């Protein structure tokens, strides 16, 4: 069975040595000294190690069962959820006025990585609850907040998000679920929603569904959509639970992975719902939550890869097979460990350099959300809005690839379910699909985000890269290994953006055909920037003599690997982008 | 449930218009006119469509069951195997002296694609039987041939290959299974083998296991290994079945995919075995079968991708979601089909251009095996030996990626097992692992094949590419779209080989660290060559006026896509290779 240990030293490195969160000026960050965050991460690691990780494989094997309208989660989930609840983890960063602990989102994210690595399917129950809290907190009335938020903060109730219907996922303008206004101001919700994660389960006494539906008078397409709070059990005026609402889980899907999470078909049969936010502006309400939700999925992408990496590394050190071509390294044993072989190391370094770069990028993204929400920093808001599809799309694509590589280290044993490596692949696969399939992320990036505010955020990003390079160019080692490659990659990104500007107006397909490559190009530049920043932090620590030699030198070596072997992919993506719409669009539909 | 239609027109195009098999001068090919091969492919397609494909999803769901030593294959497998047997498909290319039909291997491969696309797990039962036939045919005594071959040709008996043990897969020198010589010339085989595909089942009355084991006196490592025929049921002198042999399936593995195939732990408890080929030269006997076996796995890589592609294409044409950015294409419907979106087309074109290039490469490889075996063509033998790890490694890596892309077209529905797209991904995953994990293929390519015979085969490959370019340079359209990119890619491959020559002697790791990239670089050049050849064939047909306009123009468009958007990856692989051993090897084992 796979093992997992929380990479606390690495998380601390990013929080303090790279991002220096305490000095960020963000309210709530001033108390985040390394001792404090270390204690939180240790505590989260303990829960992950002792409670969540041991249920990962068993939850995958057992899955969820729907019987007479009740969903039974896998053995041990109820106890684990009680432990999660008791630790107050869901509300770590939530408003203290409603039972939260008020810490910055960047800490919630660092803890989130640990929980996802340990057990992604399980962690979704609390992750979705966190999302529902955010939505109601931002858009709810005072009465709604008072009714729902404390219960969501404590995880006595959990939350869901109901968007997809059988015939529409991306194109929500097509949705058919209806909301009929009632005399008392509530609505009757009728329709079917699918792919509802945690739609029904036995972990909490109530489930608060947030449901997109069309109310009369809103017009066609996405304009007519509103968002509703639809509790599984109706809540009485005094806050106690009343009768069951007219909704039920009709089916749970048998999926490729995340078997521990119940993915439900939800039927709303005139269920009572309450408008959340403005009428006919449900899409806007949804979008304000998107950055956070998509960042969480990007985090899942690399967090599952981290767990898979740990297990491929352990196997590479332990499994004896073949000899080092330069001479036996384990001469008294029957063979050398796999890790002596260059191609195995290539595989491991791919994983390691990706995960560590992705961690820095995700936590940096989370810190931008803190700046946006706690400082009202418009530049941070623009930047995270731009980076969100990159973080979601690139980190989940590459994270999935890395779980496949981790499985590969195990050879035939990796294909056997009992060993657990397959589960990482199967679980990670969903991250490329949900919260907007990655093709939709690329479309969002190129079709919407690039040009937003006249391209201000993109210009800001380039300025930041240039500024970082300028600031550090005096350091010869940093320059050759990190800054020069970063400059070249960033130039490729600029050239791609320029290509879109010059050609996209004449033919939007000239830009859209290159959108997926652009997302990956951008992702590489982001990871290049993150590695340059991590390298500077590592070098600072080493120069000052205060560093942990082995740890900080490993950061430099791992960063150099990424810069030398992965960053050059930007040129390939640029070359593809410059082929324009032609190759992609040339074949007539009928000729496929 | 996924559908499958055999791509007979595409197979015929490769066989006749690209390879011109009938004119190849290979004995047995002279009768292969398009009418004849078309009839064979139609017949195979019928079996695939009516019998095999309908069992693909159900076999995956049901899997195999081991009860009291008997393995029950999924419902319908027995009847399907009877149909397979009745068609004589396993022995299509086998020696007529032993019940085969004597057709060239290239036809067996074309038919194999169809069966694998329809049901990979099922087809393995006959595929492994074909492999056992080849091994006994090549290395067996006359008596052994007479005893086993007719029964294997008819699939009354099936075959297996027993290499792996719990502690060793790649490093067979470590194996522990023992063969003790008996007074009657037979051996007693004792040991445990794992990952034995089709090791036990209910489809045939006997199973002929080919088992690697160590007999006394052979010395250490792989030198001491011999190959043995170990029948499940002993065969009496008159050819009738005698008592059960002392072997049994102890367990069947629960795997990520290919659930319809029983992957067994086989226990040999002093089982009677018969030496196949020379004593202590079992590895050599194994290796003579490797090219064929690895080519078959490469074929699986693209054949599963073909099936996945067909289903992603169907979904892209049918699923209505969003609008063409240039204006509605289905204005009377609620939305346009997915295929109007550039990024969906990018995805589909990736799949299509890969599968069609891979098909040409695999059938070309099969035709080289025909030349080797039927003409004794040494150049063909050298070339296919060189290309085998490329075909196996590159086509399975990329084939797997394409099944993931096919699944992605389906969005959330692709993640639901019921839809069948997940199965393609799970089944395809094994092809990167078995018959030598792809890292081992890369090692074989760079560590062994490149320098074989002083690099003669590699030089031959380059000469062939150059010759093709020279011969066709007069055609301006071919030159710009196909020959120039091919030349550039081939130059990258030469530069990479040169880098290995210049640096590999000083430090073998400088070559091995780039081996995986080299395998992919080589794969791209091969597909570039195949597309150039296919483009010439298509253009010839169009110019002559005899072509099917839609079909042949689609070939040109698809080929241009590959050349423009995929072939440039060679530069990235070369850049990585040139970073040498440094980045890969720099991190101390302990610092991981």
mmCIF file of N, CA and C in Angstrom, chain A residues 166-171 174 195 253-258 309 317 319 321-322 325-326 329 334 342-343 345-346 404 407-408 411-413 415-417 422 426 429-430 432-433 438-439 509 516-517 561 565 569 572 576 583-585 587 589 592, chain B residues 166-171 174 195 253-258 309 317 319 321-322 325-326 329 334 342-343 345-346 404 407-408 411-413 415 417 422 426 429-430 432-433 438-439 509 516-517 561 565 569 572 576 583-585 587 589 592:
data_model
loop_
_atom_site.group_PDB
_atom_site.id
_atom_site.type_symbol
_atom_site.label_atom_id
_atom_site.label_comp_id
_atom_site.label_asym_id
_atom_site.label_seq_id
_atom_site.Cartn_x
_atom_site.Cartn_y
_atom_site.Cartn_z
ATOM 1 N N UNK A 166 -27.544 16.543 -18.020
ATOM 2 C CA UNK A 166 -27.140 15.494 -18.968
ATOM 3 C C UNK A 166 -26.703 16.034 -20.329
ATOM 4 N N UNK A 167 -27.369 17.068 -20.811
ATOM 5 C CA UNK A 167 -27.083 17.559 -22.154
ATOM 6 C C UNK A 167 -26.177 18.775 -22.155
ATOM 7 N N UNK A 168 -25.763 19.254 -20.994
ATOM 8 C CA UNK A 168 -24.869 20.419 -21.014
ATOM 9 C C UNK A 168 -23.948 20.476 -19.815
ATOM 10 N N UNK A 169 -22.701 20.784 -20.117
ATOM 11 C CA UNK A 169 -21.695 20.967 -19.094
ATOM 12 C C UNK A 169 -21.057 22.329 -19.279
ATOM 13 N N UNK A 170 -20.259 22.443 -20.325
ATOM 14 C CA UNK A 170 -19.599 23.707 -20.626
ATOM 15 C C UNK A 170 -20.613 24.783 -21.011
ATOM 16 N N UNK A 171 -21.588 24.392 -21.797
ATOM 17 C CA UNK A 171 -22.531 25.353 -22.372
ATOM 18 C C UNK A 171 -23.758 25.477 -21.478
ATOM 19 N N UNK A 174 -27.665 26.205 -22.052
ATOM 20 C CA UNK A 174 -28.663 25.204 -22.451
ATOM 21 C C UNK A 174 -29.426 24.613 -21.265
ATOM 22 N N UNK A 195 -23.289 14.549 -12.260
ATOM 23 C CA UNK A 195 -21.889 14.715 -11.841
ATOM 24 C C UNK A 195 -21.787 15.575 -10.582
ATOM 25 N N UNK A 253 -22.605 7.435 -9.982
ATOM 26 C CA UNK A 253 -21.857 7.030 -11.170
ATOM 27 C C UNK A 253 -20.721 6.084 -10.782
ATOM 28 N N UNK A 254 -20.494 5.122 -11.665
ATOM 29 C CA UNK A 254 -19.305 4.294 -11.515
ATOM 30 C C UNK A 254 -18.211 4.944 -12.361
ATOM 31 N N UNK A 255 -17.213 5.443 -11.689
ATOM 32 C CA UNK A 255 -16.213 6.266 -12.360
ATOM 33 C C UNK A 255 -14.865 5.558 -12.476
ATOM 34 N N UNK A 256 -13.987 6.192 -13.240
ATOM 35 C CA UNK A 256 -12.619 5.687 -13.402
ATOM 36 C C UNK A 256 -11.841 5.795 -12.097
ATOM 37 N N UNK A 257 -12.124 6.820 -11.324
ATOM 38 C CA UNK A 257 -11.391 7.030 -10.069
ATOM 39 C C UNK A 257 -12.221 7.815 -9.074
ATOM 40 N N UNK A 258 -11.542 8.427 -8.094
ATOM 41 C CA UNK A 258 -12.179 9.082 -6.936
ATOM 42 C C UNK A 258 -13.441 8.329 -6.501
ATOM 43 N N UNK A 309 4.730 10.511 -6.662
ATOM 44 C CA UNK A 309 6.188 10.659 -6.711
ATOM 45 C C UNK A 309 6.844 9.997 -5.499
ATOM 46 N N UNK A 317 14.318 3.279 -4.971
ATOM 47 C CA UNK A 317 15.432 3.097 -4.040
ATOM 48 C C UNK A 317 15.512 1.672 -3.515
ATOM 49 N N UNK A 319 13.808 -1.335 -5.078
ATOM 50 C CA UNK A 319 13.751 -2.434 -6.034
ATOM 51 C C UNK A 319 15.121 -2.652 -6.666
ATOM 52 N N UNK A 321 17.381 -4.150 -9.513
ATOM 53 C CA UNK A 321 17.207 -4.631 -10.888
ATOM 54 C C UNK A 321 18.315 -4.049 -11.759
ATOM 55 N N UNK A 322 19.137 -4.899 -12.301
ATOM 56 C CA UNK A 322 20.208 -4.432 -13.185
ATOM 57 C C UNK A 322 21.355 -3.790 -12.415
ATOM 58 N N UNK A 325 25.723 1.079 -15.031
ATOM 59 C CA UNK A 325 26.576 0.804 -16.179
ATOM 60 C C UNK A 325 28.034 1.187 -15.899
ATOM 61 N N UNK A 326 28.250 2.041 -14.917
ATOM 62 C CA UNK A 326 29.627 2.448 -14.583
ATOM 63 C C UNK A 326 30.255 1.548 -13.518
ATOM 64 N N UNK A 329 26.839 -0.640 -7.783
ATOM 65 C CA UNK A 329 26.739 0.275 -6.646
ATOM 66 C C UNK A 329 26.322 -0.456 -5.385
ATOM 67 N N UNK A 334 22.237 -8.691 -5.047
ATOM 68 C CA UNK A 334 22.065 -9.352 -6.342
ATOM 69 C C UNK A 334 22.004 -8.358 -7.507
ATOM 70 N N UNK A 342 20.035 5.840 -15.409
ATOM 71 C CA UNK A 342 19.766 7.225 -15.843
ATOM 72 C C UNK A 342 18.317 7.468 -16.247
ATOM 73 N N UNK A 343 17.695 6.521 -16.923
ATOM 74 C CA UNK A 343 16.333 6.808 -17.369
ATOM 75 C C UNK A 343 15.336 6.812 -16.211
ATOM 76 N N UNK A 345 16.186 7.929 -13.239
ATOM 77 C CA UNK A 345 16.438 9.246 -12.645
ATOM 78 C C UNK A 345 15.789 10.350 -13.471
ATOM 79 N N UNK A 346 15.845 10.213 -14.768
ATOM 80 C CA UNK A 346 15.173 11.177 -15.648
ATOM 81 C C UNK A 346 13.696 11.246 -15.275
ATOM 82 N N UNK A 404 1.391 9.041 -14.252
ATOM 83 C CA UNK A 404 1.660 7.949 -15.200
ATOM 84 C C UNK A 404 3.141 7.569 -15.142
ATOM 85 N N UNK A 407 3.828 5.628 -11.973
ATOM 86 C CA UNK A 407 3.357 4.247 -12.131
ATOM 87 C C UNK A 407 4.363 3.446 -12.965
ATOM 88 N N UNK A 408 4.953 4.103 -13.956
ATOM 89 C CA UNK A 408 5.881 3.427 -14.868
ATOM 90 C C UNK A 408 7.118 2.902 -14.132
ATOM 91 N N UNK A 411 6.979 -0.621 -13.071
ATOM 92 C CA UNK A 411 6.882 -1.691 -14.066
ATOM 93 C C UNK A 411 5.538 -2.400 -13.966
ATOM 94 N N UNK A 412 5.531 -3.697 -14.190
ATOM 95 C CA UNK A 412 4.289 -4.477 -14.164
ATOM 96 C C UNK A 412 3.536 -4.341 -12.847
ATOM 97 N N UNK A 413 4.285 -4.192 -11.765
ATOM 98 C CA UNK A 413 3.636 -4.071 -10.455
ATOM 99 C C UNK A 413 2.781 -2.807 -10.378
ATOM 100 N N UNK A 415 0.832 -1.788 -12.550
ATOM 101 C CA UNK A 415 -0.458 -2.018 -13.240
ATOM 102 C C UNK A 415 -1.431 -2.803 -12.364
ATOM 103 N N UNK A 416 -0.925 -3.341 -11.266
ATOM 104 C CA UNK A 416 -1.754 -4.143 -10.362
ATOM 105 C C UNK A 416 -2.415 -3.213 -9.354
ATOM 106 N N UNK A 417 -3.716 -3.284 -9.244
ATOM 107 C CA UNK A 417 -4.443 -2.332 -8.394
ATOM 108 C C UNK A 417 -3.970 -2.363 -6.941
ATOM 109 N N UNK A 422 -1.880 2.676 -9.661
ATOM 110 C CA UNK A 422 -2.951 2.903 -10.638
ATOM 111 C C UNK A 422 -3.964 3.922 -10.110
ATOM 112 N N UNK A 426 -5.762 7.094 -11.954
ATOM 113 C CA UNK A 426 -7.219 7.164 -12.151
ATOM 114 C C UNK A 426 -7.831 8.360 -11.436
ATOM 115 N N UNK A 429 -6.877 11.732 -13.162
ATOM 116 C CA UNK A 429 -7.484 11.950 -14.478
ATOM 117 C C UNK A 429 -8.643 12.931 -14.443
ATOM 118 N N UNK A 430 -9.416 12.926 -13.355
ATOM 119 C CA UNK A 430 -10.605 13.788 -13.318
ATOM 120 C C UNK A 430 -10.224 15.263 -13.250
ATOM 121 N N UNK A 432 -8.284 16.936 -14.949
ATOM 122 C CA UNK A 432 -8.199 17.548 -16.283
ATOM 123 C C UNK A 432 -9.581 17.838 -16.855
ATOM 124 N N UNK A 433 -10.594 17.268 -16.216
ATOM 125 C CA UNK A 433 -11.946 17.352 -16.767
ATOM 126 C C UNK A 433 -12.829 18.309 -15.973
ATOM 127 N N UNK A 438 -9.940 21.032 -19.596
ATOM 128 C CA UNK A 438 -8.758 21.861 -19.862
ATOM 129 C C UNK A 438 -8.794 22.592 -21.202
ATOM 130 N N UNK A 439 -9.513 22.047 -22.158
ATOM 131 C CA UNK A 439 -9.698 22.782 -23.411
ATOM 132 C C UNK A 439 -10.481 24.070 -23.180
ATOM 133 N N UNK A 509 -10.109 31.849 -35.150
ATOM 134 C CA UNK A 509 -9.600 30.488 -35.070
ATOM 135 C C UNK A 509 -8.076 30.421 -35.112
ATOM 136 N N UNK A 516 -4.493 25.728 -26.706
ATOM 137 C CA UNK A 516 -3.984 24.702 -25.790
ATOM 138 C C UNK A 516 -2.471 24.801 -25.655
ATOM 139 N N UNK A 517 -1.815 25.048 -26.778
ATOM 140 C CA UNK A 517 -0.362 25.223 -26.723
ATOM 141 C C UNK A 517 0.004 26.462 -25.927
ATOM 142 N N UNK A 561 17.441 21.372 -13.506
ATOM 143 C CA UNK A 561 16.881 20.307 -14.343
ATOM 144 C C UNK A 561 15.658 20.829 -15.095
ATOM 145 N N UNK A 565 15.753 21.065 -19.117
ATOM 146 C CA UNK A 565 15.087 19.987 -19.838
ATOM 147 C C UNK A 565 13.608 20.237 -20.106
ATOM 148 N N UNK A 569 10.559 23.551 -23.941
ATOM 149 C CA UNK A 569 9.301 23.187 -24.608
ATOM 150 C C UNK A 569 8.568 24.424 -25.123
ATOM 151 N N UNK A 572 8.702 24.805 -28.897
ATOM 152 C CA UNK A 572 7.819 23.900 -29.638
ATOM 153 C C UNK A 572 6.383 24.425 -29.630
ATOM 154 N N UNK A 576 4.146 25.607 -32.898
ATOM 155 C CA UNK A 576 2.801 25.101 -33.195
ATOM 156 C C UNK A 576 1.793 26.228 -33.320
ATOM 157 N N UNK A 583 -3.623 24.155 -40.330
ATOM 158 C CA UNK A 583 -3.558 22.694 -40.158
ATOM 159 C C UNK A 583 -4.719 22.142 -39.336
ATOM 160 N N UNK A 584 -5.154 22.904 -38.350
ATOM 161 C CA UNK A 584 -6.201 22.417 -37.443
ATOM 162 C C UNK A 584 -7.573 22.407 -38.125
ATOM 163 N N UNK A 585 -7.831 23.405 -38.956
ATOM 164 C CA UNK A 585 -9.179 23.569 -39.502
ATOM 165 C C UNK A 585 -9.336 23.049 -40.934
ATOM 166 N N UNK A 587 -9.336 20.196 -42.539
ATOM 167 C CA UNK A 587 -10.103 19.012 -42.928
ATOM 168 C C UNK A 587 -11.604 19.280 -42.781
ATOM 169 N N UNK A 589 -15.412 18.582 -42.030
ATOM 170 C CA UNK A 589 -16.007 17.697 -41.023
ATOM 171 C C UNK A 589 -16.274 16.309 -41.599
ATOM 172 N N UNK A 592 -13.409 13.582 -41.897
ATOM 173 C CA UNK A 592 -12.802 12.930 -40.728
ATOM 174 C C UNK A 592 -13.109 11.445 -40.752
ATOM 175 N N UNK B 166 8.505 -12.686 -9.091
ATOM 176 C CA UNK B 166 8.178 -11.561 -8.209
ATOM 177 C C UNK B 166 9.317 -10.549 -8.049
ATOM 178 N N UNK B 167 10.543 -11.005 -8.005
ATOM 179 C CA UNK B 167 11.665 -10.112 -7.735
ATOM 180 C C UNK B 167 12.392 -9.689 -9.008
ATOM 181 N N UNK B 168 11.983 -10.174 -10.159
ATOM 182 C CA UNK B 168 12.684 -9.748 -11.368
ATOM 183 C C UNK B 168 11.797 -9.758 -12.601
ATOM 184 N N UNK B 169 11.947 -8.685 -13.347
ATOM 185 C CA UNK B 169 11.236 -8.576 -14.614
ATOM 186 C C UNK B 169 12.254 -8.281 -15.708
ATOM 187 N N UNK B 170 12.770 -7.069 -15.690
ATOM 188 C CA UNK B 170 13.782 -6.680 -16.670
ATOM 189 C C UNK B 170 15.068 -7.479 -16.500
ATOM 190 N N UNK B 171 15.454 -7.669 -15.254
ATOM 191 C CA UNK B 171 16.751 -8.280 -14.957
ATOM 192 C C UNK B 171 16.587 -9.783 -14.784
ATOM 193 N N UNK B 174 18.384 -12.630 -12.577
ATOM 194 C CA UNK B 174 18.084 -12.929 -11.177
ATOM 195 C C UNK B 174 17.092 -14.068 -11.002
ATOM 196 N N UNK B 195 2.591 -12.367 -13.551
ATOM 197 C CA UNK B 195 2.140 -11.581 -14.711
ATOM 198 C C UNK B 195 2.028 -12.445 -15.959
ATOM 199 N N UNK B 253 -4.407 -11.552 -10.977
ATOM 200 C CA UNK B 253 -4.178 -10.188 -10.528
ATOM 201 C C UNK B 253 -5.389 -9.316 -10.856
ATOM 202 N N UNK B 254 -5.672 -8.392 -9.946
ATOM 203 C CA UNK B 254 -6.670 -7.364 -10.229
ATOM 204 C C UNK B 254 -5.913 -6.174 -10.812
ATOM 205 N N UNK B 255 -6.165 -5.909 -12.076
ATOM 206 C CA UNK B 255 -5.348 -4.935 -12.788
ATOM 207 C C UNK B 255 -6.128 -3.661 -13.110
ATOM 208 N N UNK B 256 -5.399 -2.683 -13.588
ATOM 209 C CA UNK B 256 -5.999 -1.423 -14.013
ATOM 210 C C UNK B 256 -6.877 -1.627 -15.250
ATOM 211 N N UNK B 257 -6.476 -2.533 -16.109
ATOM 212 C CA UNK B 257 -7.226 -2.769 -17.341
ATOM 213 C C UNK B 257 -7.029 -4.181 -17.858
ATOM 214 N N UNK B 258 -7.293 -4.385 -19.131
ATOM 215 C CA UNK B 258 -7.334 -5.710 -19.783
ATOM 216 C C UNK B 258 -7.897 -6.767 -18.824
ATOM 217 N N UNK B 309 -10.259 6.799 -30.860
ATOM 218 C CA UNK B 309 -10.449 7.913 -31.785
ATOM 219 C C UNK B 309 -11.828 7.855 -32.440
ATOM 220 N N UNK B 317 -19.021 14.848 -33.186
ATOM 221 C CA UNK B 317 -19.977 15.191 -34.244
ATOM 222 C C UNK B 317 -21.417 15.277 -33.733
ATOM 223 N N UNK B 319 -22.406 15.585 -30.085
ATOM 224 C CA UNK B 319 -22.663 16.370 -28.889
ATOM 225 C C UNK B 319 -22.753 17.850 -29.240
ATOM 226 N N UNK B 321 -22.737 21.636 -28.140
ATOM 227 C CA UNK B 321 -22.239 22.424 -27.013
ATOM 228 C C UNK B 321 -21.523 23.656 -27.560
ATOM 229 N N UNK B 322 -22.062 24.823 -27.243
ATOM 230 C CA UNK B 322 -21.418 26.060 -27.677
ATOM 231 C C UNK B 322 -21.633 26.326 -29.166
ATOM 232 N N UNK B 325 -17.320 30.137 -33.244
ATOM 233 C CA UNK B 325 -17.044 31.540 -32.955
ATOM 234 C C UNK B 325 -17.262 32.411 -34.201
ATOM 235 N N UNK B 326 -17.228 31.791 -35.381
ATOM 236 C CA UNK B 326 -17.438 32.554 -36.617
ATOM 237 C C UNK B 326 -18.907 32.612 -37.026
ATOM 238 N N UNK B 329 -23.240 27.090 -36.800
ATOM 239 C CA UNK B 329 -23.168 26.116 -37.885
ATOM 240 C C UNK B 329 -24.387 25.221 -37.890
ATOM 241 N N UNK B 334 -30.001 23.775 -30.745
ATOM 242 C CA UNK B 334 -29.698 24.567 -29.548
ATOM 243 C C UNK B 334 -28.228 24.989 -29.471
ATOM 244 N N UNK B 342 -12.138 24.866 -32.483
ATOM 245 C CA UNK B 342 -10.764 24.599 -32.911
ATOM 246 C C UNK B 342 -9.996 23.664 -31.978
ATOM 247 N N UNK B 343 -10.195 23.812 -30.672
ATOM 248 C CA UNK B 343 -9.387 22.967 -29.789
ATOM 249 C C UNK B 343 -9.845 21.503 -29.812
ATOM 250 N N UNK B 345 -10.943 20.133 -32.595
ATOM 251 C CA UNK B 345 -10.333 19.656 -33.849
ATOM 252 C C UNK B 345 -8.845 19.389 -33.677
ATOM 253 N N UNK B 346 -8.193 20.247 -32.919
ATOM 254 C CA UNK B 346 -6.768 20.030 -32.626
ATOM 255 C C UNK B 346 -6.602 18.651 -31.980
ATOM 256 N N UNK B 404 -6.106 9.078 -23.903
ATOM 257 C CA UNK B 404 -6.444 10.098 -22.899
ATOM 258 C C UNK B 404 -7.110 11.295 -23.588
ATOM 259 N N UNK B 407 -10.648 10.377 -24.565
ATOM 260 C CA UNK B 407 -11.506 10.439 -23.373
ATOM 261 C C UNK B 407 -11.857 11.895 -23.042
ATOM 262 N N UNK B 408 -10.898 12.784 -23.246
ATOM 263 C CA UNK B 408 -11.088 14.198 -22.904
ATOM 264 C C UNK B 408 -12.208 14.838 -23.725
ATOM 265 N N UNK B 411 -15.526 14.928 -22.119
ATOM 266 C CA UNK B 411 -15.740 15.695 -20.886
ATOM 267 C C UNK B 411 -16.025 14.762 -19.719
ATOM 268 N N UNK B 412 -16.903 15.198 -18.833
ATOM 269 C CA UNK B 412 -17.228 14.398 -17.654
ATOM 270 C C UNK B 412 -17.744 13.009 -17.991
ATOM 271 N N UNK B 413 -18.436 12.894 -19.106
ATOM 272 C CA UNK B 413 -18.977 11.591 -19.500
ATOM 273 C C UNK B 413 -17.846 10.589 -19.784
ATOM 274 N N UNK B 415 -15.328 10.141 -18.060
ATOM 275 C CA UNK B 415 -14.802 9.610 -16.786
ATOM 276 C C UNK B 415 -15.698 8.522 -16.199
ATOM 277 N N UNK B 417 -17.419 5.023 -16.243
ATOM 278 C CA UNK B 417 -17.026 3.735 -16.836
ATOM 279 C C UNK B 417 -18.022 3.242 -17.883
ATOM 280 N N UNK B 422 -12.989 5.311 -20.657
ATOM 281 C CA UNK B 422 -11.993 5.018 -19.624
ATOM 282 C C UNK B 422 -11.297 3.686 -19.891
ATOM 283 N N UNK B 426 -7.333 2.660 -19.728
ATOM 284 C CA UNK B 426 -6.841 1.646 -18.795
ATOM 285 C C UNK B 426 -6.208 0.463 -19.533
ATOM 286 N N UNK B 429 -2.806 1.451 -21.165
ATOM 287 C CA UNK B 429 -1.708 1.721 -20.215
ATOM 288 C C UNK B 429 -0.707 0.564 -20.134
ATOM 289 N N UNK B 430 -1.179 -0.673 -20.260
ATOM 290 C CA UNK B 430 -0.271 -1.816 -20.096
ATOM 291 C C UNK B 430 0.742 -1.899 -21.231
ATOM 292 N N UNK B 432 2.597 0.218 -22.457
ATOM 293 C CA UNK B 432 3.841 0.946 -22.158
ATOM 294 C C UNK B 432 4.726 0.157 -21.203
ATOM 295 N N UNK B 433 4.135 -0.872 -20.611
ATOM 296 C CA UNK B 433 4.840 -1.609 -19.552
ATOM 297 C C UNK B 433 5.294 -2.989 -20.017
ATOM 298 N N UNK B 438 8.900 0.758 -21.413
ATOM 299 C CA UNK B 438 9.420 1.642 -22.457
ATOM 300 C C UNK B 438 10.792 2.240 -22.145
ATOM 301 N N UNK B 439 11.118 2.374 -20.871
ATOM 302 C CA UNK B 439 12.462 2.810 -20.522
ATOM 303 C C UNK B 439 13.497 1.772 -20.949
ATOM 304 N N UNK B 509 26.536 7.390 -19.326
ATOM 305 C CA UNK B 509 25.315 8.047 -18.864
ATOM 306 C C UNK B 509 24.944 9.258 -19.717
ATOM 307 N N UNK B 516 15.514 8.100 -23.601
ATOM 308 C CA UNK B 516 14.061 8.181 -23.782
ATOM 309 C C UNK B 516 13.705 9.243 -24.817
ATOM 310 N N UNK B 517 14.416 10.367 -24.741
ATOM 311 C CA UNK B 517 14.184 11.415 -25.741
ATOM 312 C C UNK B 517 14.585 10.937 -27.132
ATOM 313 N N UNK B 561 -0.734 18.162 -41.201
ATOM 314 C CA UNK B 561 -0.923 18.467 -39.777
ATOM 315 C C UNK B 561 0.209 17.857 -38.952
ATOM 316 N N UNK B 565 2.739 20.258 -36.982
ATOM 317 C CA UNK B 565 2.512 20.426 -35.549
ATOM 318 C C UNK B 565 3.205 19.390 -34.662
ATOM 319 N N UNK B 569 8.731 18.551 -32.749
ATOM 320 C CA UNK B 569 9.143 18.074 -31.427
ATOM 321 C C UNK B 569 10.565 17.522 -31.444
ATOM 322 N N UNK B 572 13.075 19.778 -29.722
ATOM 323 C CA UNK B 572 13.021 19.751 -28.263
ATOM 324 C C UNK B 572 13.752 18.522 -27.719
ATOM 325 N N UNK B 576 17.124 18.467 -25.326
ATOM 326 C CA UNK B 576 17.219 17.742 -24.053
ATOM 327 C C UNK B 576 18.392 16.773 -24.047
ATOM 328 N N UNK B 583 22.209 17.235 -15.816
ATOM 329 C CA UNK B 583 20.975 17.528 -15.085
ATOM 330 C C UNK B 583 20.321 16.275 -14.505
ATOM 331 N N UNK B 584 20.431 15.162 -15.233
ATOM 332 C CA UNK B 584 19.755 13.936 -14.810
ATOM 333 C C UNK B 584 20.458 13.293 -13.611
ATOM 334 N N UNK B 585 21.781 13.348 -13.602
ATOM 335 C CA UNK B 585 22.542 12.600 -12.600
ATOM 336 C C UNK B 585 23.029 13.452 -11.428
ATOM 337 N N UNK B 587 21.798 15.071 -8.879
ATOM 338 C CA UNK B 587 21.289 14.995 -7.506
ATOM 339 C C UNK B 587 21.741 13.689 -6.839
ATOM 340 N N UNK B 589 21.639 10.468 -4.563
ATOM 341 C CA UNK B 589 20.500 9.614 -4.220
ATOM 342 C C UNK B 589 19.834 10.060 -2.914
ATOM 343 N N UNK B 592 17.264 13.077 -2.855
ATOM 344 C CA UNK B 592 15.926 13.014 -3.462
ATOM 345 C C UNK B 592 14.866 13.117 -2.371
#
